């Protein structure tokens, strides 16, 4: 089965020559009995690849040249309402940009809880996929040029819900697990919420890892007002956060060559924030 799954993933129409690996080569827990095959892909008129029908969660790797690597890593969780993944402007574009600047990037294809007839749930499957991604990157840090103390998660919309959840629903590893990857911590070292769905039970606390937050002022009220409210809660709790709200901008801006105005520079702001936090200092 492992060989079939790998072949299916490698057969995907590729945006680059980046390598794709499975989070669970022998099959993801909770996906037993699901049809083995590649995810469904549709391409929008604008050229975006939209992914669905995911039963073998995976990471696509974008690794910087060793002479440029900073040791920082970002796992990117695209959005799509937990029904699909808008993987181009909320994943692969950002990953390429980060890798060019010495940051290892990993695009996460997680299982979809709200796809038609799905048997998955956000916290029962999509969140464990995200946790597994952090563990996997941490476990192979020396191989991929990643410092195990500089691994973050960036999520967009529904993917932002996962990035938010993992900021406070994580662990220090599962001692004695027969799977050595599960012995590594699932706690990220930072997280970025880009126009996220904010979990209702999210209550910031002092020891939370630092957060980067961004949205547009014309987004839905629960985001355009909810994210600033979350920022205030984070700061009142004593944790660190940086917030950007872009005027005249709505939902789903992502990262595209066609972006104009200040929002076109949001990835630069994120990169500057990583540097200010010390995540880009080469060792």
Short mmCIF file of C-alpha atoms in Angstrom, two decimals:
data_model
loop_
_atom_site.label_atom_id
_atom_site.label_comp_id
_atom_site.label_asym_id
_atom_site.label_seq_id
_atom_site.Cartn_x
_atom_site.Cartn_y
_atom_site.Cartn_z
CA UNK A 1 0.00 0.00 0.00
CA UNK A 2 2.83 2.40 0.82
CA UNK A 3 4.23 2.15 -2.69
CA UNK A 4 0.81 2.68 -4.28
CA UNK A 5 0.13 5.77 -2.16
CA UNK A 6 3.52 7.28 -2.96
CA UNK A 7 3.06 6.67 -6.67
CA UNK A 8 -0.40 8.26 -6.55
CA UNK A 9 0.92 11.37 -4.84
CA UNK A 10 3.90 11.67 -7.14
CA UNK A 11 1.53 11.45 -10.10
CA UNK A 12 -0.24 14.66 -9.04
CA UNK A 13 -0.01 17.57 -11.47
CA UNK A 14 2.91 19.45 -9.92
CA UNK A 15 3.39 23.16 -9.45
CA UNK A 16 7.13 22.59 -9.05
CA UNK A 17 9.49 19.67 -8.72
CA UNK A 18 9.06 19.80 -4.95
CA UNK A 19 8.92 16.43 -3.18
CA UNK A 20 5.70 15.20 -1.58
CA UNK A 21 5.75 12.79 1.35
CA UNK A 22 2.98 11.10 3.31
CA UNK A 23 2.45 11.92 6.97
CA UNK A 24 1.69 8.25 7.62
CA UNK A 25 3.32 6.07 4.93
CA UNK A 26 1.36 3.02 6.09
CA UNK A 27 -1.97 4.86 6.18
CA UNK A 28 -3.45 7.61 8.34
CA UNK A 29 -5.31 6.56 11.51
CA UNK A 30 -9.01 7.03 10.84
CA UNK A 31 -8.68 6.54 7.09
CA UNK A 32 -8.71 2.76 7.14
CA UNK A 33 -10.80 1.33 4.32
CA UNK A 34 -10.81 4.58 2.34
CA UNK A 35 -10.16 4.34 -1.40
CA UNK A 36 -6.48 4.55 -2.27
CA UNK A 37 -5.90 7.14 -4.95
CA UNK A 38 -4.78 10.65 -5.64
CA UNK A 39 -6.72 13.66 -4.38
CA UNK A 40 -9.10 15.33 -6.80
CA UNK A 41 -7.75 18.49 -8.42
CA UNK A 42 -9.55 21.23 -10.25
CA UNK A 43 -7.97 24.31 -11.75
CA UNK A 44 -9.77 27.64 -11.62
CA UNK A 45 -9.80 30.12 -14.54
CA UNK A 46 -7.19 32.11 -12.59
CA UNK A 47 -4.91 29.07 -12.48
CA UNK A 48 -5.41 28.12 -8.84
CA UNK A 49 -5.27 24.42 -8.01
CA UNK A 50 -8.05 23.35 -5.65
CA UNK A 51 -7.65 20.00 -3.88
CA UNK A 52 -10.27 17.65 -2.42
CA UNK A 53 -10.82 13.93 -1.66
CA UNK A 54 -7.81 13.67 0.64
CA UNK A 55 -7.42 10.37 2.48
CA UNK A 56 -3.61 10.22 2.64
CA UNK A 57 -2.53 13.52 4.26
CA UNK A 58 0.82 14.76 3.05
CA UNK A 59 3.46 17.49 3.02
CA UNK A 60 5.02 19.05 -0.06
CA UNK A 61 8.56 20.16 0.70
CA UNK A 62 10.19 23.42 -0.36
CA UNK A 63 13.70 23.40 1.06
CA UNK A 64 16.12 26.31 0.64
CA UNK A 65 19.70 25.75 -0.51
CA UNK A 66 21.88 24.73 2.41
CA UNK A 67 23.98 27.88 2.11
CA UNK A 68 20.84 30.02 2.53
CA UNK A 69 18.97 27.99 5.15
CA UNK A 70 18.17 29.93 8.33
CA UNK A 71 16.89 26.88 10.25
CA UNK A 72 13.34 28.27 10.35
CA UNK A 73 10.42 26.25 8.97
CA UNK A 74 6.78 27.05 8.22
CA UNK A 75 4.02 24.48 7.70
CA UNK A 76 1.31 26.02 5.52
CA UNK A 77 -2.34 24.92 5.88
CA UNK A 78 -4.48 26.19 2.97
CA UNK A 79 -8.12 27.16 3.46
CA UNK A 80 -11.29 26.05 1.73
CA UNK A 81 -13.97 25.68 4.39
CA UNK A 82 -12.79 22.16 5.30
CA UNK A 83 -14.39 21.12 1.99
CA UNK A 84 -11.38 21.66 -0.28
CA UNK A 85 -7.91 23.23 -0.23
CA UNK A 86 -7.03 26.32 -2.25
CA UNK A 87 -3.44 25.20 -2.45
CA UNK A 88 -1.86 27.71 -4.84
CA UNK A 89 -2.35 31.17 -3.33
CA UNK A 90 -2.67 29.80 0.23
CA UNK A 91 0.24 27.36 0.16
CA UNK A 92 2.57 26.79 -2.76
CA UNK A 93 3.10 30.46 -3.64
CA UNK A 94 4.06 31.29 -0.04
CA UNK A 95 6.22 28.18 0.23
CA UNK A 96 8.30 29.10 -2.82
CA UNK A 97 8.71 32.67 -1.56
CA UNK A 98 9.85 31.51 1.87
CA UNK A 99 12.30 28.93 0.51
CA UNK A 100 13.91 31.61 -1.66
CA UNK A 101 14.60 33.51 1.58
CA UNK A 102 16.10 30.63 3.50
CA UNK A 103 12.96 29.38 5.28
CA UNK A 104 12.01 25.73 4.79
CA UNK A 105 8.33 25.50 3.85
CA UNK A 106 5.89 22.59 3.82
CA UNK A 107 2.41 22.67 2.25
CA UNK A 108 0.02 20.50 4.25
CA UNK A 109 -2.78 18.56 2.58
CA UNK A 110 -5.01 17.66 5.51
CA UNK A 111 -8.22 15.63 5.61
CA UNK A 112 -11.44 17.52 4.95
CA UNK A 113 -14.13 17.40 7.61
CA UNK A 114 -16.90 19.18 5.70
CA UNK A 115 -16.52 17.69 2.26
CA UNK A 116 -19.70 15.95 1.06
CA UNK A 117 -20.15 12.57 2.80
CA UNK A 118 -16.96 13.06 4.82
CA UNK A 119 -16.45 10.85 7.86
CA UNK A 120 -13.69 13.11 9.19
CA UNK A 121 -13.84 15.85 11.82
CA UNK A 122 -11.75 18.96 12.38
CA UNK A 123 -10.38 17.99 15.79
CA UNK A 124 -10.43 14.24 15.21
CA UNK A 125 -8.56 14.18 11.90
CA UNK A 126 -7.51 17.56 10.46
CA UNK A 127 -5.91 18.69 13.74
CA UNK A 128 -4.03 15.37 14.19
CA UNK A 129 -2.79 15.80 10.61
CA UNK A 130 -1.41 19.22 11.58
CA UNK A 131 0.13 17.87 14.78
CA UNK A 132 1.70 15.01 12.83
CA UNK A 133 3.15 17.50 10.34
CA UNK A 134 4.93 19.37 13.15
CA UNK A 135 6.24 16.10 14.61
CA UNK A 136 7.45 14.91 11.21
CA UNK A 137 9.31 18.13 10.37
CA UNK A 138 10.85 18.15 13.84
CA UNK A 139 11.89 14.50 13.53
CA UNK A 140 13.72 15.16 10.25
CA UNK A 141 15.11 18.56 11.12
CA UNK A 142 18.76 17.62 10.74
CA UNK A 143 18.07 16.12 7.32
CA UNK A 144 16.10 19.14 6.08
CA UNK A 145 18.20 21.88 7.69
CA UNK A 146 15.49 22.79 10.20
CA UNK A 147 16.12 23.86 13.78
CA UNK A 148 13.61 21.87 15.91
CA UNK A 149 12.99 25.01 17.97
CA UNK A 150 12.00 27.14 14.94
CA UNK A 151 8.99 25.35 13.47
CA UNK A 152 5.76 27.27 12.95
CA UNK A 153 2.32 26.77 11.42
CA UNK A 154 0.63 29.29 9.12
CA UNK A 155 -3.03 28.76 8.31
CA UNK A 156 -5.50 30.49 6.00
CA UNK A 157 -9.25 30.63 6.69
CA UNK A 158 -10.18 27.02 7.63
CA UNK A 159 -6.46 26.24 7.74
CA UNK A 160 -6.16 29.16 10.13
CA UNK A 161 -8.50 27.32 12.46
CA UNK A 162 -5.99 24.46 12.52
CA UNK A 163 -3.08 26.83 13.15
CA UNK A 164 -5.04 28.37 16.01
CA UNK A 165 -6.02 24.99 17.47
CA UNK A 166 -2.49 23.64 17.47
CA UNK A 167 -1.26 26.72 19.32
CA UNK A 168 -3.00 25.41 22.45
CA UNK A 169 -3.88 21.79 21.65
CA UNK A 170 -0.49 20.13 21.44
CA UNK A 171 1.79 17.92 23.48
CA UNK A 172 5.44 17.30 24.32
CA UNK A 173 5.48 13.96 22.51
CA UNK A 174 4.11 10.51 23.25
CA UNK A 175 6.77 8.65 25.26
CA UNK A 176 7.15 5.02 24.39
CA UNK A 177 5.15 5.26 21.16
CA UNK A 178 6.09 2.50 18.70
CA UNK A 179 6.18 5.23 16.05
CA UNK A 180 9.35 7.30 16.66
CA UNK A 181 7.81 10.34 14.96
CA UNK A 182 5.07 10.48 17.60
CA UNK A 183 7.68 10.81 20.34
CA UNK A 184 8.44 14.33 19.09
CA UNK A 185 6.51 17.36 20.40
CA UNK A 186 3.57 18.65 18.36
CA UNK A 187 3.84 22.14 19.88
CA UNK A 188 4.81 24.75 17.26
CA UNK A 189 7.29 27.51 18.10
CA UNK A 190 5.12 30.20 16.49
CA UNK A 191 1.88 30.43 14.55
CA UNK A 192 0.39 32.71 11.90
CA UNK A 193 -3.35 33.21 11.42
CA UNK A 194 -4.28 34.67 8.03
CA UNK A 195 -8.02 35.60 7.91
CA UNK A 196 -8.69 32.55 10.11
CA UNK A 197 -11.76 30.81 11.39
CA UNK A 198 -11.22 31.40 15.12
CA UNK A 199 -12.01 28.46 17.42
CA UNK A 200 -14.74 29.31 19.90
CA UNK A 201 -12.86 27.76 22.82
CA UNK A 202 -9.60 29.62 22.15
CA UNK A 203 -8.51 31.29 25.38
CA UNK A 204 -4.99 32.72 25.15
CA UNK A 205 -2.58 32.20 28.03
CA UNK A 206 0.77 33.68 29.03
CA UNK A 207 3.00 30.86 27.80
CA UNK A 208 1.48 30.62 24.31
CA UNK A 209 3.99 30.83 21.49
CA UNK A 210 4.11 34.12 19.54
CA UNK A 211 1.48 34.86 16.91
CA UNK A 212 1.38 36.76 13.62
CA UNK A 213 -2.16 37.85 12.66
CA UNK A 214 -3.44 39.33 9.39
CA UNK A 215 -6.81 40.00 7.75
CA UNK A 216 -8.70 42.54 5.65
CA UNK A 217 -11.05 45.13 7.12
CA UNK A 218 -13.79 44.11 4.65
CA UNK A 219 -13.78 40.47 5.69
CA UNK A 220 -16.68 38.89 7.56
CA UNK A 221 -17.32 40.47 10.95
CA UNK A 222 -16.22 37.38 12.86
CA UNK A 223 -12.80 37.77 11.21
CA UNK A 224 -12.34 41.52 10.60
CA UNK A 225 -13.41 42.24 14.18
CA UNK A 226 -12.74 38.84 15.70
CA UNK A 227 -9.03 38.81 14.88
CA UNK A 228 -8.34 42.21 16.52
CA UNK A 229 -10.33 40.99 19.53
CA UNK A 230 -8.16 37.88 19.65
CA UNK A 231 -5.07 40.08 19.49
CA UNK A 232 -6.26 42.01 22.54
CA UNK A 233 -6.92 38.75 24.40
CA UNK A 234 -3.45 37.46 23.56
CA UNK A 235 -1.81 40.64 24.81
CA UNK A 236 -3.94 40.77 27.96
CA UNK A 237 -2.88 37.19 28.68
CA UNK A 238 0.75 38.27 28.48
CA UNK A 239 1.65 36.46 25.26
CA UNK A 240 3.17 38.07 22.15
CA UNK A 241 1.37 38.92 18.90
CA UNK A 242 1.59 41.23 15.90
CA UNK A 243 -1.58 42.26 14.04
CA UNK A 244 -2.13 43.65 10.53
CA UNK A 245 -5.58 44.71 9.26
CA UNK A 246 -5.53 45.86 5.64
CA UNK A 247 -7.89 48.62 4.51
CA UNK A 248 -10.23 47.91 1.63
CA UNK A 249 -9.40 44.19 1.57
CA UNK A 250 -11.77 41.24 1.95
CA UNK A 251 -11.40 37.51 2.49
CA UNK A 252 -9.03 35.15 0.70
CA UNK A 253 -6.34 37.53 -0.56
CA UNK A 254 -3.60 34.95 -0.03
CA UNK A 255 -0.37 35.58 -1.91
CA UNK A 256 -0.59 36.28 -5.63
CA UNK A 257 1.39 38.31 -8.16
CA UNK A 258 -1.78 40.34 -8.81
CA UNK A 259 -2.04 41.71 -5.25
CA UNK A 260 -1.74 45.49 -5.10
CA UNK A 261 -1.35 48.05 -2.36
CA UNK A 262 -0.10 47.45 1.19
CA UNK A 263 -1.63 43.96 1.39
CA UNK A 264 0.78 42.86 -1.37
CA UNK A 265 3.55 43.18 1.21
CA UNK A 266 2.03 41.04 3.96
CA UNK A 267 4.56 38.25 3.41
CA UNK A 268 7.35 40.80 3.81
CA UNK A 269 5.80 41.82 7.12
CA UNK A 270 5.69 38.17 8.19
CA UNK A 271 9.33 37.67 7.20
CA UNK A 272 10.31 40.81 9.13
CA UNK A 273 8.39 39.50 12.14
CA UNK A 274 10.27 36.19 11.97
CA UNK A 275 13.52 38.14 11.94
CA UNK A 276 12.52 40.36 14.84
CA UNK A 277 11.67 37.23 16.84
CA UNK A 278 15.14 35.78 16.15
CA UNK A 279 13.90 32.88 14.02
CA UNK A 280 16.04 33.88 11.02
CA UNK A 281 19.39 34.21 12.78
CA UNK A 282 21.70 31.65 11.22
CA UNK A 283 23.59 29.49 13.67
#
